[in-house]
Short mmCIF file of C-alpha atoms in Angstrom, two decimals:
data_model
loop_
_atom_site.label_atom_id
_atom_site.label_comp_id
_atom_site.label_asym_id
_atom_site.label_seq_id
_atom_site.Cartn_x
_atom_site.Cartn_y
_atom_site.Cartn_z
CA UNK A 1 -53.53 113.25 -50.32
CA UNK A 2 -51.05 113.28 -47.45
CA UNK A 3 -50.18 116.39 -46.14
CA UNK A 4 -46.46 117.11 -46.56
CA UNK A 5 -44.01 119.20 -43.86
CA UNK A 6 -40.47 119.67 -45.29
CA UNK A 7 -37.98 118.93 -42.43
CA UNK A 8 -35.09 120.29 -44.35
CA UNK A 9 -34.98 122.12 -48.17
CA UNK A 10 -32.60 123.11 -50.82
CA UNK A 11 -32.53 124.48 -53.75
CA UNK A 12 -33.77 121.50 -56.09
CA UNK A 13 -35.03 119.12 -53.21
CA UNK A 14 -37.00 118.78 -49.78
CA UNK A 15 -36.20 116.19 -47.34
CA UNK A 16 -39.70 114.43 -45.43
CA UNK A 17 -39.67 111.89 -42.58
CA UNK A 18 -40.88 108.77 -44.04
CA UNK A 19 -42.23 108.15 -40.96
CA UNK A 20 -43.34 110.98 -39.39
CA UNK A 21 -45.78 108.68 -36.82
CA UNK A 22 -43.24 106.23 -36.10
CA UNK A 23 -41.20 103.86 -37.99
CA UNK A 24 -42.40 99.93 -37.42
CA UNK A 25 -39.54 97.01 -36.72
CA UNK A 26 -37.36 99.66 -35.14
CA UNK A 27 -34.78 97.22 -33.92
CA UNK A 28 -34.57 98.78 -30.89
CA UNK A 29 -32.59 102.05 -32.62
CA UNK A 30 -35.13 104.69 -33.06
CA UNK A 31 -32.42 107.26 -33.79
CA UNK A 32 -31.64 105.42 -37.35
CA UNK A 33 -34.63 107.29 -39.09
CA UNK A 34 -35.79 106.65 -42.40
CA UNK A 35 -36.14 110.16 -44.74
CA UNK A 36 -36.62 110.82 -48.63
CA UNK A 37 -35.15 113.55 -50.48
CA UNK A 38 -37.80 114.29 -53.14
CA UNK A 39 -36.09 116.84 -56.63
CA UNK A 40 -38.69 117.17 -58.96
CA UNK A 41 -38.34 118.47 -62.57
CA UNK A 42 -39.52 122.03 -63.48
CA UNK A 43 -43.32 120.85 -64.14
CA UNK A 44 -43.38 121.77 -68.11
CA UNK A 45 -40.50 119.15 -68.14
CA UNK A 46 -42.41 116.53 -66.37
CA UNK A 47 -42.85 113.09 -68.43
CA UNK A 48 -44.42 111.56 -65.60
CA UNK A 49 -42.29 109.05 -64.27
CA UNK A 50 -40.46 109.14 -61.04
CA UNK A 51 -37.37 107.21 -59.60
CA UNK A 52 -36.52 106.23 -55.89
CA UNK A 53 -33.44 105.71 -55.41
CA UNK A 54 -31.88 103.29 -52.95
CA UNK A 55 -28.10 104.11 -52.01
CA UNK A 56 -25.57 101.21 -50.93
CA UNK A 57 -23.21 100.83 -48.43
CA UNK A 58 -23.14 97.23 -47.30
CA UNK A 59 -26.64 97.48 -45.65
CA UNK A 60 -24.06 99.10 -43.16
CA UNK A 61 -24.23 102.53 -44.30
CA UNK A 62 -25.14 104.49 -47.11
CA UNK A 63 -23.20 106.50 -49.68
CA UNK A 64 -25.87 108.96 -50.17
CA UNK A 65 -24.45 111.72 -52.61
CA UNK A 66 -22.49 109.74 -55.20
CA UNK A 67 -25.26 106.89 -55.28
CA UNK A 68 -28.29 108.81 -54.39
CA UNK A 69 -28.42 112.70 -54.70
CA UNK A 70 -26.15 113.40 -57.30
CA UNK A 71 -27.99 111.33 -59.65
CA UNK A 72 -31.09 113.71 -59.03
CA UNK A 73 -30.09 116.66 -62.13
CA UNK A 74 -29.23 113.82 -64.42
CA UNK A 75 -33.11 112.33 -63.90
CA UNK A 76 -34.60 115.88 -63.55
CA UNK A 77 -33.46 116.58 -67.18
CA UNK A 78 -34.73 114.30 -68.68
CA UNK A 79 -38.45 115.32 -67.10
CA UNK A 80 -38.05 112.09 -64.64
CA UNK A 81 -38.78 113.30 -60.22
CA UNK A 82 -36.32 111.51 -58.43
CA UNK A 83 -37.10 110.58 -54.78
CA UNK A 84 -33.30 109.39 -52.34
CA UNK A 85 -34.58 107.35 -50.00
CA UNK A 86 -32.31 106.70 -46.62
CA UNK A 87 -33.94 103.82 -45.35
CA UNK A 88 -32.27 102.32 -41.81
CA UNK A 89 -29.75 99.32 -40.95
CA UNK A 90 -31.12 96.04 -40.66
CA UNK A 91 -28.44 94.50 -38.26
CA UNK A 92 -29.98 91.47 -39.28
CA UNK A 93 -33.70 92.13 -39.20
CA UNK A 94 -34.31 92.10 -43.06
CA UNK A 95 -38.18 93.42 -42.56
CA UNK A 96 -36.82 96.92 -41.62
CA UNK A 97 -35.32 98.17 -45.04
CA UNK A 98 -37.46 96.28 -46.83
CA UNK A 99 -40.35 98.14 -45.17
CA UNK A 100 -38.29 101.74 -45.84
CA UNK A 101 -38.58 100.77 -49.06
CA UNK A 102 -42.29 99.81 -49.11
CA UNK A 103 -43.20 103.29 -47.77
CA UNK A 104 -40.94 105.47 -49.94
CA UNK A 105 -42.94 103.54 -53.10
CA UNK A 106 -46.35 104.33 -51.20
CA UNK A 107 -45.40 107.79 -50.13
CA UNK A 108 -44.54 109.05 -53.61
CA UNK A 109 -48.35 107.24 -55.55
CA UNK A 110 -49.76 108.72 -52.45
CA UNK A 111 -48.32 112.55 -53.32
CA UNK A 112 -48.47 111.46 -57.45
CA UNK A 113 -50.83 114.22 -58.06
CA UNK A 114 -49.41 117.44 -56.91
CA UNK A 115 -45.81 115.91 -57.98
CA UNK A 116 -47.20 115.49 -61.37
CA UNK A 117 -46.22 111.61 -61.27
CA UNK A 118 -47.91 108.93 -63.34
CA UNK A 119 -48.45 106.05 -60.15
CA UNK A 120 -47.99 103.29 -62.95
CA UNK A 121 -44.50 105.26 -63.98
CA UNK A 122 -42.65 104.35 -60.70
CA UNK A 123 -39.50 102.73 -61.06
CA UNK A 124 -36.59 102.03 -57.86
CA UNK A 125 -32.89 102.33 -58.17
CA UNK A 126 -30.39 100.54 -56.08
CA UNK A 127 -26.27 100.75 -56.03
CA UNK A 128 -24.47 97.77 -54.70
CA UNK A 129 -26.28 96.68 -51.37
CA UNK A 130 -28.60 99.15 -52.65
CA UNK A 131 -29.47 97.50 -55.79
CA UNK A 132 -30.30 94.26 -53.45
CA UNK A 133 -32.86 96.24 -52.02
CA UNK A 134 -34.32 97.63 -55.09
CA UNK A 135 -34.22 94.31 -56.93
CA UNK A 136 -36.10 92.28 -53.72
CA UNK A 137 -38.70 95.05 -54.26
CA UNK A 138 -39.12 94.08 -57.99
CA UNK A 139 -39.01 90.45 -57.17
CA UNK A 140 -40.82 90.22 -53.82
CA UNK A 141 -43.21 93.65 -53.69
CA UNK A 142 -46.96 93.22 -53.82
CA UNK A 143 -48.88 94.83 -56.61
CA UNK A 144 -49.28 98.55 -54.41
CA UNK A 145 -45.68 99.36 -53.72
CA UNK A 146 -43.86 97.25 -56.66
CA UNK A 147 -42.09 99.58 -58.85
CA UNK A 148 -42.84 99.79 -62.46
CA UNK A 149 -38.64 99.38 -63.46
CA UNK A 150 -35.32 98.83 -62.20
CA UNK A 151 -32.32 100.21 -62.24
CA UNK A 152 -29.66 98.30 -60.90
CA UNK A 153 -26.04 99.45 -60.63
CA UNK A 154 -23.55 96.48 -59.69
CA UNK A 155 -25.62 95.01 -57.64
CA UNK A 156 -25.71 92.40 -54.82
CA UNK A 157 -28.18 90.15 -55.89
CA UNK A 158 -27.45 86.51 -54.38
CA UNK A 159 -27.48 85.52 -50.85
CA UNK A 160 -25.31 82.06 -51.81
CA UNK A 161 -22.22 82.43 -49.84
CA UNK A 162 -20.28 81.80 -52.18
CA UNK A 163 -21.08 84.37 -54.94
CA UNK A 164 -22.64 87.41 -52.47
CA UNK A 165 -21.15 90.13 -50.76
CA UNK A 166 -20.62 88.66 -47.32
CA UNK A 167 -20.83 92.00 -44.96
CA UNK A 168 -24.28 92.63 -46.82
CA UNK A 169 -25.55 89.41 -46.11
CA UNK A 170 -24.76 89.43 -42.76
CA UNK A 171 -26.06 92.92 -42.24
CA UNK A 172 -29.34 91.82 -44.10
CA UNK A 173 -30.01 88.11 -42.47
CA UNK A 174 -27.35 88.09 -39.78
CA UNK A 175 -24.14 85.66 -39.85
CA UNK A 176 -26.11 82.76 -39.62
CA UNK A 177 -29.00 82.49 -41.36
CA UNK A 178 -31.30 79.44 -42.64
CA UNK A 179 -30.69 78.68 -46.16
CA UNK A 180 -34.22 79.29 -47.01
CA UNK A 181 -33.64 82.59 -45.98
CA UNK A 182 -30.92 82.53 -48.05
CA UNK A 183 -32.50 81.49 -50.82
CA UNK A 184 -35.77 83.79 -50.60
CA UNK A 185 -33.18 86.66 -50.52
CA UNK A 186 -31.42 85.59 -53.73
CA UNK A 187 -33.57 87.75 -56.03
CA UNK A 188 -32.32 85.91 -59.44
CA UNK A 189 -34.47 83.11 -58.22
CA UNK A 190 -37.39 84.92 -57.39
CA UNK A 191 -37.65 86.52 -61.15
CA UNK A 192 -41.05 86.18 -62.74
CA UNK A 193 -42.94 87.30 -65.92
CA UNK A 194 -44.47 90.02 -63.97
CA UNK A 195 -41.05 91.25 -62.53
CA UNK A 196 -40.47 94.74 -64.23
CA UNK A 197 -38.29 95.73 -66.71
CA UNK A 198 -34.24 96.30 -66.11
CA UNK A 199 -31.01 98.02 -66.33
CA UNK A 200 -28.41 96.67 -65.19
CA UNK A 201 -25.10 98.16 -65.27
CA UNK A 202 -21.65 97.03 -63.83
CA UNK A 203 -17.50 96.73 -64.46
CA UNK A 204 -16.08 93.40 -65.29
CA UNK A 205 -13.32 93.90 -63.14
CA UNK A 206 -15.49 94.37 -59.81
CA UNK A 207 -13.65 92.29 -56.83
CA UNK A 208 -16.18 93.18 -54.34
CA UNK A 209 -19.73 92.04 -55.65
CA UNK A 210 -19.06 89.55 -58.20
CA UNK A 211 -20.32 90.03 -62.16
CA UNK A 212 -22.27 86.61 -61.62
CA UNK A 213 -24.92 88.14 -59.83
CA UNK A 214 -25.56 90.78 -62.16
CA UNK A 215 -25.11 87.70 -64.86
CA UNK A 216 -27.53 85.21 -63.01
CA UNK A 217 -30.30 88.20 -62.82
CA UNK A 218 -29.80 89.26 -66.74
CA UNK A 219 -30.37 85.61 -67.83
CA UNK A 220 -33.34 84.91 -64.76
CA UNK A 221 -34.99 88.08 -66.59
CA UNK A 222 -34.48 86.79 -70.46
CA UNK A 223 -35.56 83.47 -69.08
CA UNK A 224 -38.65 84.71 -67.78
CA UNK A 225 -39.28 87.29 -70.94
CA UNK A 226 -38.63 90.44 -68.91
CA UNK A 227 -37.08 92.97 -70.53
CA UNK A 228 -33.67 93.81 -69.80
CA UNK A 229 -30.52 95.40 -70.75
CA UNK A 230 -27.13 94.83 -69.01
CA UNK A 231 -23.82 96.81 -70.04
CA UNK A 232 -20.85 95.74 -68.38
CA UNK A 233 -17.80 98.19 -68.97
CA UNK A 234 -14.33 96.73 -69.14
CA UNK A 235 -12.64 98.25 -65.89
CA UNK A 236 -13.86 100.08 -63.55
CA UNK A 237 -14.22 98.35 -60.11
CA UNK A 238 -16.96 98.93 -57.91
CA UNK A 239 -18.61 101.51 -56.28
CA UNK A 240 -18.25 104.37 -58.61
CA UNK A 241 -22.11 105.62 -58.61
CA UNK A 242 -22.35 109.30 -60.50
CA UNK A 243 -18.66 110.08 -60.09
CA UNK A 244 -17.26 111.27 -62.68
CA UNK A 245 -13.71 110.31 -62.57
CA UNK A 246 -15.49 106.54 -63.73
CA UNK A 247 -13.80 105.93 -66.81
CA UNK A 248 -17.21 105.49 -68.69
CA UNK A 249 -19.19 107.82 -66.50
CA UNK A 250 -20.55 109.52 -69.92
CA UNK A 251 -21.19 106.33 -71.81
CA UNK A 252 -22.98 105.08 -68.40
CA UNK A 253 -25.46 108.56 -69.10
CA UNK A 254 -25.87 108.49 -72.62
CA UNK A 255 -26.50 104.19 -72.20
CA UNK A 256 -29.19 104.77 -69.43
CA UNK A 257 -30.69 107.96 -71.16
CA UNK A 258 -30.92 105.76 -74.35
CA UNK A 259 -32.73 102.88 -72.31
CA UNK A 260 -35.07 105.34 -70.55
CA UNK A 261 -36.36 106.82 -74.04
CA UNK A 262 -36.91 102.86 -75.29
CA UNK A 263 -40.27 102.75 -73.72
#
């Protein structure tokens, strides 16, 4: 059992270095650190299961409260630990928030125990360039840090130019990458039977990530006999996380609480 020191605390969470010894593939940045913000649910509440949560921004940034902590009393109510994850900018060295992402999967089955966590009830969540991350990790992760669902809110999933988000493909790969690259990174073709389970949720009229790659993923997952549920809402745009002034920000709840009681 790792031994954990809070760096900073609240309330409902605690915030731990996710590297406390030193990060690997630091791109020659060490002060882009990777942390988690861990909220777990009162313990008679607990179901088990446990959520990290990957917040997007382009693999540029990361819009951390509306796609990351302010999902965390929505998931704590419904008995679920929730785990925010800031993982570091690639600036075109995919390995590094890939390997964030790696940890923040081994750091919470290591601490499963005390956090009253079932290590085969681990699922990821990813927003946008977010949900590119979470999804490589259900389509790419080996057996020890692969999560056991996905949640994926309008996400980038392709790396085709002509149906990705362009600033998070260059971010990721760089502006020039080999189209195998390319093509590993496009997680709808990477889908197997063993990929986990998914929700997928977006707004038809997004003009930033297209609705195909939330499409192409839905049909890669039916194709392959994962199951998965996708609800696209008529307007909406992108971007709009846990914020409430999104039209459907209730139906979006009462959808994913629905899905998350299904099995």
């Amino acid at each position: 059992m790792t031994t954990l020191i809070a760096m900073t605390a609240s309330v409902t969470g605690k915030t731990y270095p996710l590297w406390p010894k030193g990060a690997p593939n630091n791109n020659g940045n060490p002060t882009d650190t990777a942390k988690v913000s861990v909220f777990l649910p009162d313990a008679k509440k607990a179901t088990g299961r446990a959520v990290v949560i990957c917040p997007g921004g382009g693999y540029g940034f990361l819009a951390m409260e509306h796609e990351g902590t302010d999902w965390a009393p929505f998931f704590n109510r419904e008995g679920i630990a929730v785990i925010v994850l800031k993982y570091r900018m690639p600036h075109g060295n995919y390995e590094i928030p890939i390997s964030d992402a790696e940890e923040a999967m081994r750091f919470v089955r290591r601490n499963a125990t005390q956090w009253h966590i079932d290590p085969q009830q681990v699922g990821i969540m990813g927003s946008s360039a977010g949900g590119h991350l979470a999804s490589t990790l259900a389509t790419h992760a080996k057996p020890e840090v692969a999560p056991n669902f996905q949640i994926l809110f309008y996400p980038v999933i392709t790396m085709d130019p002509g149906f990705t988000h362009m600033g998070s493909h260059d971010n990721l790969l760089g502006s020039k990458p080999k189209k195998k690259l390319e093509h590993l990174f496009s997680n709808d073709l990477q889908v197997t039977r063993v990929t986990p389970r998914a929700f997928i949720a977006l707004s038809d009229d997004d003009d930033l990530v297209p609705p195909i790659n939330s499409a192409n993923y839905y049909q890669e997952c039916i194709r392959h006999d994962v199951p998965a549920s996708v609800h696209v809402f008529p307007t909406g745009g992108h971007g709009w996380g846990y914020r409430e002034s999104f039209d459907y920000h209730l139906e979006l709840l009462l959808e994913l609480k629905a899905w998350l009681h299904s099995f």
